[in-house]
Amino acid sequence: MSHRRGTALRSTFVALALTSACAVFPAMAKERCGYLPGQLRLGAELPKARAAMNARKALEVVALGSSSTQGYGATSPFHSYPAELLRVLQESYPSIKVTVYNRGIGGQDVTQMLERLERDVFAEHPDLVVWQLGTNAALRSQNVAQFHRLLAGGIARMHAKGIEIVLMTPQYAPAFNALENEEDYLAAMREVAQETNVALFPRYEIMKFWFENERLPYARFINRDGLHLNDFGYTCIGRLLGEAIKRAIPR
Amino acid sequence: MLIRVPVGRIVASLAAGAALFCIGAVSEAQTAGPKAETTATRPARSTPKSSYSAASAKARRARLARARAAAKAREAREARTPRFRVDESGREVPDVRAEAAIIYDPETREVLWGDHVEDQRSMASITKVMTALVFLDSGADLAMPVTVQRSDVWRASTTYLRSGYKLTAGDLLNLLLVGSDNAAARALARVSPYESTGFIEQMNLLGLVQEPTRAVLETALLRFRPANLDVLPLYIVVLASFALTLPALRRAPWLTLAGSALVYFVARRFGWNLAAFPEGKTWYFDPFMWQLAFYLGAAFAADGRVGERLRPYAKLLAPTAVVTLLIAGFIALSWEFNALGHMVPDWLGRLIYPIDKTTLDPLRLLHFLALAYLAQLLIRPDATFLRWPLASPLRRCGEHSLLVFCIGTFLSFSAHIALDAWGPTLTAQLLVSALGIGVLIAVAYIADWYKKKQAAA
């Protein structure tokens, strides 16, 4: 190899090393979890949660979902969104015993979650289920009509047991946004929520607001795999969800 | 928001815990004997009768209760009578009915007397000291009302609690520490901000600080894997597999690598992974996939001439590697700057995302290979700058890479704790990083010095 090309290669290498060094220091922590006023309105009230709190001085929540419920990509399980949700609810209702069961299993979507409803949800006799889904269905291009049907079926089964539901939409992340028809799954979830009068937590819209309006870079709230949330993302989602649930529980 | 780990407080409570441990060990040893006898002399359960009568059942229960009370009184009497014996050296020592005993002066740290001190035993109720420490450290409210649940009291041998009792967390803490109440321990773990499973993990973390040698053993058994140490079990499993594959690697490195690649692709296709604690979790670094990275290195090393073999293709490979790194750099920067984020076309996003870590996404491997290829192309083994004094720390670390890696793993965990305690400010991050790198270099130099001394001797 000629000497000149060696120098060119060497300078490219140094330039690359410098740019990656810049990427190591992201914008420093900002504790604010932003949202638009309407985004914390879940679209349905949670009277049964209130009834349970009045009657039993307890509120039992099951967080059903995939990796972003499990907390994949967080530095520890204490930074998953259900852990933060528990903290928010317990602080807000000190006289109520709040329990949040984390029933997130990575890689799953509506089909596999329906298979474990009995074991993972009904067995705990929860008052409220936060159901996070849609991301894996979209990543695997599940038929949208089938997704719609299975989701509605799952809601009907939970309603039959007298359980209230909050649906959580997919995350705003590079891997999800790059899909061809990710909007279809979001639309299906909104439709089902309206048809069945179920609360919907718009995680996608909130995170989109962070990216587009607050101009937070992806690295601020998304992991370096381009799909999962990081500690900040999970904590904010847990906190905002807790706030939204509090507003939906009648006084 | 991060969970702050108050390091100072933990150290202080550890010191208190250590003192408590000694006292606890003595009292535990004194009571262990009679306790064991209780189970031995407890009357055998009478065989069920063919017909049931309420009166006879009541009488039988009363008889059993009387027998138990009498046995207990006998043991208590016996335990109060001091007994002595003469040991091997002719000294008169207490004849302890417990299986082991120790008398320890916490001030001088001197063991005054011991019997079967080195025997390994389960920690039993000593874990309650840790339970209390972790619960207090969690910042939970002691006035918090707690209702005892069936799961708390189920098969809890020592407890004053019944399902449905309503009391405060502070009451439970008293029951735990004074009455050694098992159900209270379970209830406290359950109502803590971590819940039961998380509570155990917190106790594990405390265990690492309190009993480093034990923690190292548990880590070696691949059971205990706190945050940031996930890579250790992977390392151990893959290194263990080398014991079997080394002969094949030496004779036919490329064929062995092909086998490793086959495992990688099949495992990715079927989603193989190993189970981890707690239940339902899998390894963060999937060993079936990450083994490929290790076997790549092993095959390259076994062949020994990869650089030379690739030299004729440099005209093609070098630009490919540079373009690969440029694209990777652009993608990485697109996560930091939104303007670039909008520039990544959807088709490219669909192609590359998610760049999964658990399953060792091919792009991660490709990125590493491109970097390694360029590095070996640009930096010859006889390059002059490698002999600069400034490059010497780098070389020393490379010469003791295994040691540096192992120490680095534990340092990263310490850094995690330190940053949690101080908050992730830029100053703290720079300070912790500089300190960590300094320790690694120092370790490499010490290892080098030690090796040279050994060679001389």
XYZ file of C-alpha atoms in Angstrom:
708
model
C 0.000 0.000 0.000
C 1.328 3.429 -0.886
C 2.404 5.806 1.811
C -0.138 8.428 0.774
C -3.111 6.081 1.090
C -1.831 5.037 4.487
C -1.964 8.655 5.636
C -5.482 9.082 4.225
C -6.665 5.958 6.005
C -5.000 7.061 9.177
C -6.732 10.446 9.176
C -10.091 8.811 8.459
C -9.484 6.574 11.431
C -8.667 9.488 13.711
C -11.754 11.378 12.483
C -13.948 8.353 13.194
C -12.453 7.950 16.647
C -13.142 11.622 17.391
C -16.770 11.478 16.248
C -17.418 8.391 18.344
C -15.833 10.144 21.324
C -18.356 12.976 20.857
C -21.175 10.444 20.908
C -20.027 9.154 24.292
C -21.041 12.365 26.038
C -24.748 12.851 25.446
C -26.654 15.849 26.663
C -26.612 15.802 30.444
C -29.533 14.529 32.448
C -32.682 16.615 32.405
C -35.236 15.291 34.850
C -38.265 16.817 33.106
C -40.739 14.374 31.549
C -42.603 16.427 28.973
C -46.110 15.871 27.562
C -48.972 17.739 25.933
C -51.890 18.488 28.266
C -54.317 16.185 26.456
C -51.910 13.248 26.451
C -52.585 12.348 30.067
C -56.351 12.021 29.441
C -56.883 8.287 29.065
C -60.341 8.633 27.455
C -62.106 6.487 30.053
C -62.496 6.646 33.831
C -61.402 3.892 36.212
C -64.315 3.633 38.703
C -63.492 0.061 39.708
C -60.009 1.061 40.826
C -61.644 3.699 43.036
C -64.115 1.126 44.384
C -61.270 -1.269 45.265
C -59.354 1.512 47.004
C -62.421 2.465 49.022
C -63.498 -1.056 49.901
C -60.196 -2.849 50.441
C -57.707 -0.010 50.920
C -55.760 -1.757 48.172
C -55.074 -1.390 44.480
C -53.640 -4.339 42.577
C -52.227 -3.668 39.132
C -50.844 -6.154 36.626
C -48.460 -4.756 34.013
C -48.885 -7.099 31.056
C -46.578 -6.661 28.091
C -43.321 -7.422 26.346
C -39.729 -6.268 26.800
C -40.584 -2.655 27.547
C -42.694 -3.853 30.490
C -40.001 -6.281 31.585
C -37.551 -3.380 31.475
C -35.058 -4.677 28.893
C -32.293 -2.128 28.434
C -32.710 -0.523 31.855
C -29.696 -0.716 34.142
C -31.751 -2.561 36.765
C -35.318 -3.810 37.291
C -35.942 -0.787 39.550
C -35.883 1.439 36.499
C -38.604 -0.410 34.558
C -41.847 1.505 34.019
C -43.929 -0.728 36.378
C -41.438 -0.033 39.199
C -41.814 3.716 38.649
C -45.606 3.381 38.347
C -45.668 1.672 41.740
C -43.577 4.481 43.253
C -45.883 7.188 41.870
C -49.127 5.482 42.920
C -47.873 4.517 46.379
C -46.652 8.060 47.028
C -49.977 9.509 45.885
C -52.118 7.109 47.946
C -50.156 6.565 51.166
C -53.105 4.973 52.959
C -53.716 2.459 50.140
C -51.630 -0.669 49.634
C -50.629 -0.490 45.981
C -49.181 -3.564 44.265
C -47.842 -3.679 40.711
C -47.042 -7.105 39.278
C -44.572 -7.011 36.389
C -45.728 -9.550 33.820
C -43.614 -8.451 30.854
C -41.874 -11.081 28.732
C -39.541 -9.883 25.984
C -40.364 -10.663 22.355
C -44.045 -11.411 22.953
C -47.117 -9.850 21.458
C -50.882 -10.205 21.624
C -50.970 -13.884 20.575
C -48.559 -15.152 23.262
C -49.916 -12.755 25.883
C -53.445 -14.089 25.417
C -52.085 -17.576 26.099
C -50.879 -16.530 29.536
C -53.863 -14.354 30.586
C -55.119 -17.009 33.000
C -51.779 -17.678 34.685
C -50.256 -14.205 34.667
C -53.286 -11.926 34.984
C -56.407 -13.605 36.336
C -54.476 -15.555 38.981
C -53.508 -12.247 40.641
C -57.131 -10.972 40.734
C -56.044 -7.456 39.757
C -58.256 -4.374 39.780
C -56.399 -2.862 36.846
C -54.326 -4.193 33.958
C -51.896 -1.994 32.030
C -51.551 -3.795 28.703
C -48.536 -2.754 26.638
C -48.435 -4.295 23.150
C -48.238 -3.640 19.430
C -44.491 -3.163 18.941
C -43.634 -6.803 18.347
C -46.782 -7.322 16.285
C -45.656 -4.497 13.994
C -42.021 -5.665 13.893
C -43.230 -9.123 12.801
C -45.853 -7.637 10.463
C -48.743 -9.491 12.055
C -51.941 -9.115 10.042
C -53.538 -5.887 11.293
C -57.100 -7.230 11.163
C -56.000 -10.249 13.195
C -54.194 -7.978 15.686
C -57.381 -5.925 16.013
C -59.522 -9.031 16.564
C -57.184 -10.656 19.135
C -56.829 -7.393 21.072
C -60.612 -6.926 21.239
C -60.970 -10.569 22.319
C -58.430 -10.136 25.141
C -60.211 -7.022 26.381
C -63.538 -8.867 26.388
C -62.024 -11.691 28.478
C -60.641 -9.222 31.029
C -63.907 -7.278 31.138
C -65.755 -10.524 31.820
C -63.624 -10.863 34.981
C -64.467 -7.286 35.978
C -60.921 -5.993 35.363
C -60.302 -2.435 34.165
C -57.719 -1.920 31.419
C -55.293 0.755 30.283
C -53.813 0.054 26.852
C -50.282 1.318 26.204
C -49.246 2.041 22.619
C -45.798 1.165 21.161
C -42.707 3.291 21.730
C -41.510 6.042 19.408
C -38.168 4.507 18.439
C -36.092 4.281 15.237
C -36.795 0.561 14.804
C -40.572 1.085 15.082
C -40.758 4.324 13.081
C -38.912 2.790 10.141
C -41.670 0.213 9.581
C -43.941 0.540 6.572
C -47.294 0.360 8.342
C -46.611 1.131 12.008
C -49.471 3.686 11.912
C -51.943 0.870 11.190
C -51.221 -0.824 14.530
C -51.531 2.480 16.393
C -54.826 3.141 14.617
C -56.067 -0.370 15.449
C -55.322 0.189 19.135
C -57.127 3.559 19.135
C -60.116 2.001 17.382
C -60.362 -0.917 19.792
C -60.028 1.432 22.764
C -62.942 3.524 21.455
C -65.134 0.558 20.550
C -64.678 -1.101 23.935
C -64.546 2.152 25.925
C -61.119 1.290 27.319
C -58.480 3.754 28.568
C -55.526 4.341 26.232
C -52.123 5.680 27.302
C -50.542 7.275 24.194
C -46.905 6.347 24.812
C -46.102 6.773 21.108
C -47.467 10.332 20.954
C -45.770 11.368 24.197
C -42.388 10.111 23.012
C -42.940 11.672 19.606
C -43.534 14.959 21.448
C -40.173 14.517 23.201
C -38.444 14.000 19.859
C -40.203 16.566 17.699
C -41.203 19.354 20.084
C -38.778 19.071 22.957
C -36.045 18.113 20.475
C -34.620 15.412 22.695
C -32.344 13.155 20.623
C -33.205 9.454 20.471
C -30.153 8.647 22.604
C -31.765 10.562 25.454
C -34.627 8.113 25.854
C -33.841 5.135 23.595
C -31.248 2.440 24.034
C -28.438 1.879 21.554
C -30.289 -0.963 19.880
C -32.704 1.563 18.379
C -35.745 -0.153 19.867
C -35.836 -0.311 23.667
C -36.130 2.521 26.160
C -33.348 3.465 28.559
C -33.590 4.394 32.249
C -34.780 7.937 31.507
C -37.399 6.725 28.998
C -38.786 4.035 31.294
C -38.848 6.311 34.324
C -40.673 9.100 32.475
C -43.206 6.702 30.968
C -43.861 5.149 34.390
C -44.248 8.571 35.982
C -46.574 9.967 33.303
C -48.646 6.776 33.269
C -49.018 7.040 37.049
C -50.126 10.659 36.673
C -52.626 9.702 33.940
C -54.078 6.842 35.999
C -54.475 9.144 39.008
C -56.440 11.593 36.846
C -58.671 8.770 35.556
C -59.536 7.483 39.034
C -62.675 9.367 40.155
C -62.496 11.190 43.490
C -34.373 9.315 38.369
C -31.908 6.883 39.857
C -32.092 4.944 43.075
C -29.458 6.550 45.181
C -27.274 4.150 47.072
C -26.052 5.960 50.161
C -22.564 4.454 50.287
C -21.641 6.080 53.584
C -24.786 4.815 55.228
C -24.251 1.312 53.869
C -20.708 1.201 55.220
C -21.875 2.398 58.627
C -24.687 -0.109 58.746
C -22.333 -2.842 57.590
C -20.074 -2.166 60.527
C -23.087 -2.348 62.813
C -24.180 -5.480 60.991
C -20.800 -7.116 61.488
C -20.959 -6.476 65.210
C -24.504 -7.817 65.300
C -23.353 -10.855 63.374
C -20.898 -11.751 66.092
C -23.413 -11.331 68.866
C -25.958 -13.176 66.797
C -23.521 -16.000 66.152
C -22.947 -16.499 69.857
C -26.602 -16.411 70.829
C -27.505 -18.579 67.842
C -24.881 -21.110 68.871
C -26.175 -21.187 72.409
C -29.732 -21.827 71.385
C -29.099 -24.137 68.448
C -28.596 -27.243 70.586
C -31.836 -27.248 72.552
C -33.710 -26.313 69.380
C -32.345 -29.359 67.609
C -33.366 -31.542 70.523
C -36.877 -30.164 70.428
C -37.404 -31.596 66.998
C -35.825 -34.871 68.006
C -37.870 -35.447 71.158
C -41.154 -34.143 69.731
C -43.661 -37.012 70.121
C -44.440 -38.806 66.893
C -47.814 -37.960 65.398
C -50.317 -40.648 66.418
C -51.786 -42.735 63.653
C -55.218 -41.589 62.452
C -58.080 -43.479 64.037
C -60.737 -45.170 61.999
C -63.581 -43.121 63.432
C -63.438 -39.430 64.357
C -64.654 -38.173 67.706
C -64.433 -34.537 68.756
C -63.903 -35.439 72.412
C -61.053 -37.864 71.810
C -59.401 -35.466 69.381
C -59.529 -32.757 72.012
C -58.094 -35.079 74.645
C -55.325 -36.169 72.285
C -54.408 -32.567 71.528
C -54.274 -31.750 75.232
C -52.066 -34.813 75.869
C -49.679 -33.780 73.118
C -49.534 -30.210 74.382
C -48.717 -31.433 77.907
C -45.973 -33.726 76.583
C -44.488 -30.878 74.533
C -44.544 -28.501 77.499
C -42.867 -31.092 79.743
C -40.134 -31.762 77.172
C -39.544 -28.055 76.749
C -39.252 -27.502 80.506
C -36.782 -30.403 80.750
C -34.633 -28.903 77.989
C -34.739 -25.458 79.530
C -33.627 -26.893 82.887
C -30.814 -28.785 81.210
C -29.674 -25.792 79.192
C -29.401 -23.659 82.321
C -27.049 -26.145 84.019
C -23.497 -25.189 82.978
C -21.327 -28.083 81.836
C -17.595 -28.141 81.277
C -15.140 -30.501 79.700
C -11.376 -30.732 79.288
C -10.032 -30.135 75.788
C -6.982 -31.698 74.081
C -4.547 -29.273 75.684
C -5.916 -29.996 79.133
C -7.785 -26.722 79.569
C -11.229 -26.650 81.099
C -13.613 -25.278 78.485
C -17.397 -24.892 78.303
C -19.128 -28.060 77.119
C -21.361 -26.450 74.557
C -24.341 -28.479 73.446
C -24.530 -26.511 70.220
C -22.782 -27.843 67.151
C -20.530 -24.820 66.919
C -19.724 -21.795 69.034
C -17.481 -18.770 69.025
C -16.610 -16.100 71.558
C -15.316 -12.971 69.892
C -14.212 -9.618 71.209
C -15.485 -7.041 68.715
C -13.121 -4.370 70.041
C -9.836 -6.248 69.754
C -11.202 -8.454 66.950
C -9.756 -11.392 68.839
C -11.389 -14.825 68.797
C -11.279 -15.800 72.483
C -12.617 -19.296 72.058
C -14.147 -21.333 69.271
C -15.503 -24.766 68.554
C -16.108 -25.975 64.951
C -15.671 -22.371 63.894
C -14.624 -23.225 60.340
C -17.684 -25.380 59.561
C -19.851 -23.961 56.810
C -23.435 -23.397 57.873
C -26.487 -21.788 56.390
C -27.010 -18.230 57.567
C -30.428 -18.967 59.080
C -31.888 -16.029 60.979
C -28.749 -13.911 60.534
C -30.260 -13.003 57.141
C -32.803 -10.984 59.120
C -30.090 -8.471 59.947
C -29.602 -7.959 56.222
C -33.349 -7.877 55.684
C -33.601 -5.053 58.200
C -30.655 -3.165 56.651
C -32.054 -3.377 53.143
C -35.538 -2.405 54.291
C -34.273 0.628 56.213
C -32.068 1.629 53.285
C -35.004 1.453 50.884
C -36.384 4.571 52.557
C -39.705 2.869 53.194
C -42.043 4.578 55.643
C -42.047 2.816 59.028
C -45.560 4.115 59.722
C -46.820 2.426 56.552
C -49.816 0.190 57.319
C -49.308 -3.470 56.378
C -51.855 -6.265 56.223
C -50.348 -9.702 56.755
C -51.160 -12.010 53.859
C -51.599 -15.741 53.736
C -48.388 -16.064 51.689
C -46.428 -14.334 54.489
C -47.396 -16.796 57.198
C -47.575 -19.936 55.069
C -45.154 -22.486 56.578
C -43.341 -19.752 58.499
C -42.124 -21.862 61.430
C -41.389 -18.991 63.808
C -44.066 -16.313 63.752
C -46.403 -14.403 65.987
C -48.466 -13.239 63.035
C -51.701 -14.496 61.518
C -53.103 -13.801 58.068
C -55.189 -10.605 58.110
C -53.359 -8.890 61.001
C -53.051 -5.156 60.444
C -49.927 -3.428 61.768
C -47.230 -0.972 60.696
C -43.908 -1.638 58.994
C -42.199 -0.462 62.199
C -44.005 -3.161 64.203
C -42.871 -5.735 61.655
C -39.289 -4.504 61.965
C -39.443 -4.975 65.742
C -40.894 -8.463 65.335
C -38.152 -9.253 62.835
C -35.249 -8.108 64.991
C -36.521 -8.941 68.474
C -38.707 -11.976 67.885
C -36.845 -13.337 64.813
C -40.244 -13.541 63.135
C -40.095 -15.264 59.719
C -43.454 -13.971 58.481
C -42.433 -10.407 59.378
C -39.351 -10.773 57.148
C -41.477 -11.934 54.237
C -44.045 -9.186 54.728
C -41.363 -6.477 54.899
C -39.756 -7.707 51.687
C -43.163 -7.785 50.017
C -44.195 -4.254 50.969
C -40.762 -2.747 50.303
C -40.448 -0.540 47.194
C -38.578 -3.408 45.526
C -41.275 -6.092 46.124
C -40.152 -9.585 47.111
C -38.074 -10.437 44.040
C -36.383 -7.057 43.867
C -35.720 -7.213 47.585
C -33.715 -10.397 47.142
C -31.675 -8.690 44.436
C -31.012 -5.763 46.762
C -29.840 -8.204 49.419
C -27.571 -9.774 46.821
C -26.031 -6.377 46.105
C -25.467 -5.862 49.804
C -23.964 -9.342 49.880
C -21.384 -8.335 47.321
C -20.234 -5.444 49.470
C -20.370 -7.396 52.704
C -18.976 -10.750 51.625
C -16.854 -10.231 48.542
C -15.279 -13.692 48.560
C -18.621 -15.410 48.873
C -20.016 -13.210 46.099
C -17.121 -14.134 43.829
C -17.928 -17.803 44.434
C -21.611 -17.291 43.695
C -20.677 -15.382 40.578
C -18.448 -18.263 39.554
C -21.423 -20.582 39.979
C -23.270 -18.230 37.607
C -26.091 -17.737 40.097
C -25.381 -14.213 41.258
C -25.325 -11.711 38.419
C -25.921 -8.134 39.494
C -26.127 -5.283 37.008
C -23.029 -4.682 34.843
C -21.571 -8.103 35.660
C -23.746 -9.936 33.111
C -20.742 -10.512 30.898
C -18.938 -12.679 33.466
C -21.073 -15.833 33.167
C -20.825 -15.614 29.387
C -17.070 -15.428 29.670
C -16.962 -18.442 31.982
C -19.252 -20.585 29.841
C -17.345 -19.853 26.643
C -13.940 -20.357 28.253
C -15.169 -23.677 29.662
C -16.239 -24.749 26.187
C -12.661 -24.136 24.989
C -11.578 -27.044 27.176
C -13.462 -29.330 24.788
C -12.848 -27.547 21.504
C -9.166 -26.630 21.883
C -7.810 -29.733 20.069
C -10.129 -29.075 17.136
C -9.271 -25.357 17.192
C -5.562 -26.102 16.900
C -5.915 -28.654 14.116
C -8.682 -27.082 12.046
C -9.425 -23.546 13.267
C -11.580 -22.574 10.281
C -13.705 -25.720 10.457
C -14.246 -25.104 14.179
C -15.210 -21.516 13.406
C -17.698 -22.795 10.832
C -19.235 -24.987 13.561
C -19.433 -21.978 15.866
C -21.095 -19.916 13.124
C -23.606 -22.721 12.548
C -24.535 -22.679 16.247
C -24.894 -18.868 16.011
C -27.266 -18.996 13.040
C -29.349 -21.916 14.321
C -29.599 -20.292 17.770
C -30.714 -16.997 16.214
C -33.257 -18.794 14.057
C -34.808 -20.639 17.019
C -34.156 -18.016 19.713
C -32.094 -20.239 22.041
C -31.012 -18.763 25.342
C -30.246 -19.948 28.875
C -32.549 -19.322 31.816
C -31.524 -16.886 34.527
C -32.748 -15.870 37.957
C -35.433 -14.644 38.641
C -37.784 -17.000 36.853
C -38.720 -16.123 33.290
C -35.553 -14.139 32.701
C -32.873 -15.131 30.228
C -29.181 -14.261 29.930
C -28.533 -10.703 28.848
C -25.608 -11.909 26.717
C -26.992 -14.987 24.974
C -24.098 -17.498 25.137
C -25.246 -19.429 22.039
C -24.758 -16.284 19.977
C -21.961 -14.429 21.743
C -19.722 -17.508 21.563
C -19.146 -16.615 17.903
C -17.226 -13.476 18.904
C -14.933 -15.558 21.105
C -14.424 -18.307 18.506
C -13.622 -15.699 15.861
C -10.798 -14.455 18.055
C -9.675 -17.994 18.859
C -9.629 -19.063 15.189
C -7.699 -15.932 14.183
C -5.165 -16.589 16.918
C -4.881 -20.299 16.065
C -4.320 -19.526 12.397
C -1.878 -16.756 13.246
C -1.587 -15.417 9.692
C -4.962 -13.816 9.056
C -3.402 -10.418 8.401
C -1.083 -11.817 5.734
C -3.840 -13.861 4.150
C -6.050 -10.798 3.795
C -3.290 -8.544 2.452
C -3.929 -9.240 -1.272
C -7.534 -8.098 -0.866
C -6.693 -4.822 0.902
C -7.788 -2.773 -2.119
C -11.296 -4.122 -1.711
C -11.450 -4.673 2.047
C -10.019 -1.377 3.292
C -12.581 0.865 1.520
C -15.370 -1.545 2.535
C -14.297 -1.311 6.160
C -14.073 2.496 5.998
C -17.535 2.782 4.423
C -18.943 0.377 7.035
C -17.531 2.511 9.837
C -18.717 5.748 8.224
C -22.274 4.402 7.968
C -22.101 3.099 11.541
C -20.790 6.483 12.685
C -23.599 8.262 10.882
C -26.242 5.984 12.450
C -24.739 6.452 15.915
C -24.702 10.234 15.468
C -28.311 10.158 14.215
C -29.299 9.113 17.745
C -27.590 12.193 19.151
C -28.685 14.828 16.633
C -32.304 14.941 15.521
C -31.463 16.592 12.190
C -29.457 13.492 11.278
C -32.186 11.278 12.751
C -34.617 12.590 10.134
C -32.079 11.822 7.408
C -31.960 8.056 7.997
C -34.306 6.669 5.322
C -37.007 4.217 6.407
C -35.739 1.416 4.180
C -32.353 1.600 5.898
C -34.018 1.669 9.298
C -36.045 -1.432 8.448
C -32.855 -3.126 7.301
C -30.742 -2.462 10.379
C -33.063 -2.094 13.394
C -33.163 -3.345 16.053
C -29.398 -3.691 16.513
C -29.957 -6.221 19.256
C -27.320 -6.775 21.900
C -28.617 -9.946 23.573
C -28.547 -11.920 20.320
C -25.339 -10.289 18.993
C -26.800 -8.622 15.924
C -24.638 -9.320 12.809
C -24.141 -5.543 12.450
C -22.377 -5.407 15.812
C -20.058 -8.165 14.664
C -19.504 -6.483 11.299
C -18.689 -3.184 12.970
C -16.150 -4.855 15.222
C -14.535 -6.761 12.342
C -14.226 -3.594 10.242
C -12.603 -1.778 13.150
C -10.241 -4.667 13.894
C -9.285 -5.002 10.223
C -8.398 -1.330 9.895
C -6.535 -1.331 13.187
C -4.284 -4.231 12.152
C -3.778 -2.593 8.758
C -2.767 0.772 10.193
C -0.856 -0.298 13.247
C 2.011 -2.648 12.445
C 3.455 -4.628 15.348
C 6.761 -2.769 14.830
C 5.200 0.716 14.653
C 7.446 3.300 16.282
C 4.741 5.017 18.298
C 4.130 1.778 20.181
C 7.563 2.252 21.709
C 6.760 5.761 22.934
C 6.593 5.956 26.727
C 3.028 7.302 26.337
C 1.916 4.053 24.671
C 3.460 1.885 27.344
C 0.352 1.769 29.632
C -1.679 0.614 26.631
C 0.796 -2.155 25.901
C 0.950 -3.288 29.513
C -2.851 -3.526 29.641
C -2.849 -5.540 26.419
C -0.223 -7.932 27.766
C -2.412 -8.708 30.794
C -5.766 -8.486 29.075
C -7.516 -11.238 31.043
C -6.603 -9.734 34.406
C -7.478 -6.237 33.224
C -10.800 -7.509 31.909
C -11.700 -9.226 35.186
C -10.751 -6.235 37.321
C -12.550 -3.986 34.851
C -15.773 -5.930 35.296
C -15.752 -5.360 39.021
C -14.641 -1.746 38.590
C -17.580 -1.080 36.276
C -19.880 -2.380 38.979
C -18.232 -0.151 41.600
C -18.535 2.767 39.197
C -22.235 1.980 38.831
C -22.662 2.200 42.615
C -20.562 5.368 42.845
C -22.481 7.137 40.073
C -25.779 6.097 41.633
C -24.624 7.647 44.895
C -23.258 10.924 43.516
C -25.595 11.362 40.591
C -24.503 11.080 36.965
C -22.975 14.549 36.594
C -20.278 15.137 33.978
C -17.631 15.746 36.662
C -18.525 12.537 38.470
C -18.472 10.549 35.229
C -15.083 11.943 34.192
C -13.661 11.412 37.668
C -14.935 7.838 37.943
C -13.694 7.011 34.435
C -10.239 8.515 35.021
C -9.944 6.710 38.343
C -11.026 3.412 36.777
C -8.551 3.681 33.910
C -5.841 4.584 36.412
C -6.579 1.489 38.492
C -6.515 -0.729 35.387
C -3.126 0.630 34.301
C -1.765 0.232 37.829
C -2.999 -3.371 37.912
C -1.302 -4.090 34.592
C 1.995 -2.636 35.835
C 1.820 -4.576 39.095
C 1.120 -7.793 37.182
C 4.074 -7.051 34.913
C 6.385 -6.368 37.832
C 5.231 -9.560 39.530
C 5.771 -11.621 36.392
C 9.294 -10.263 35.892
C 10.150 -10.953 39.502
C 8.925 -14.516 39.133
C 10.898 -14.988 35.924
C 14.043 -13.727 37.661
C 13.587 -16.038 40.618
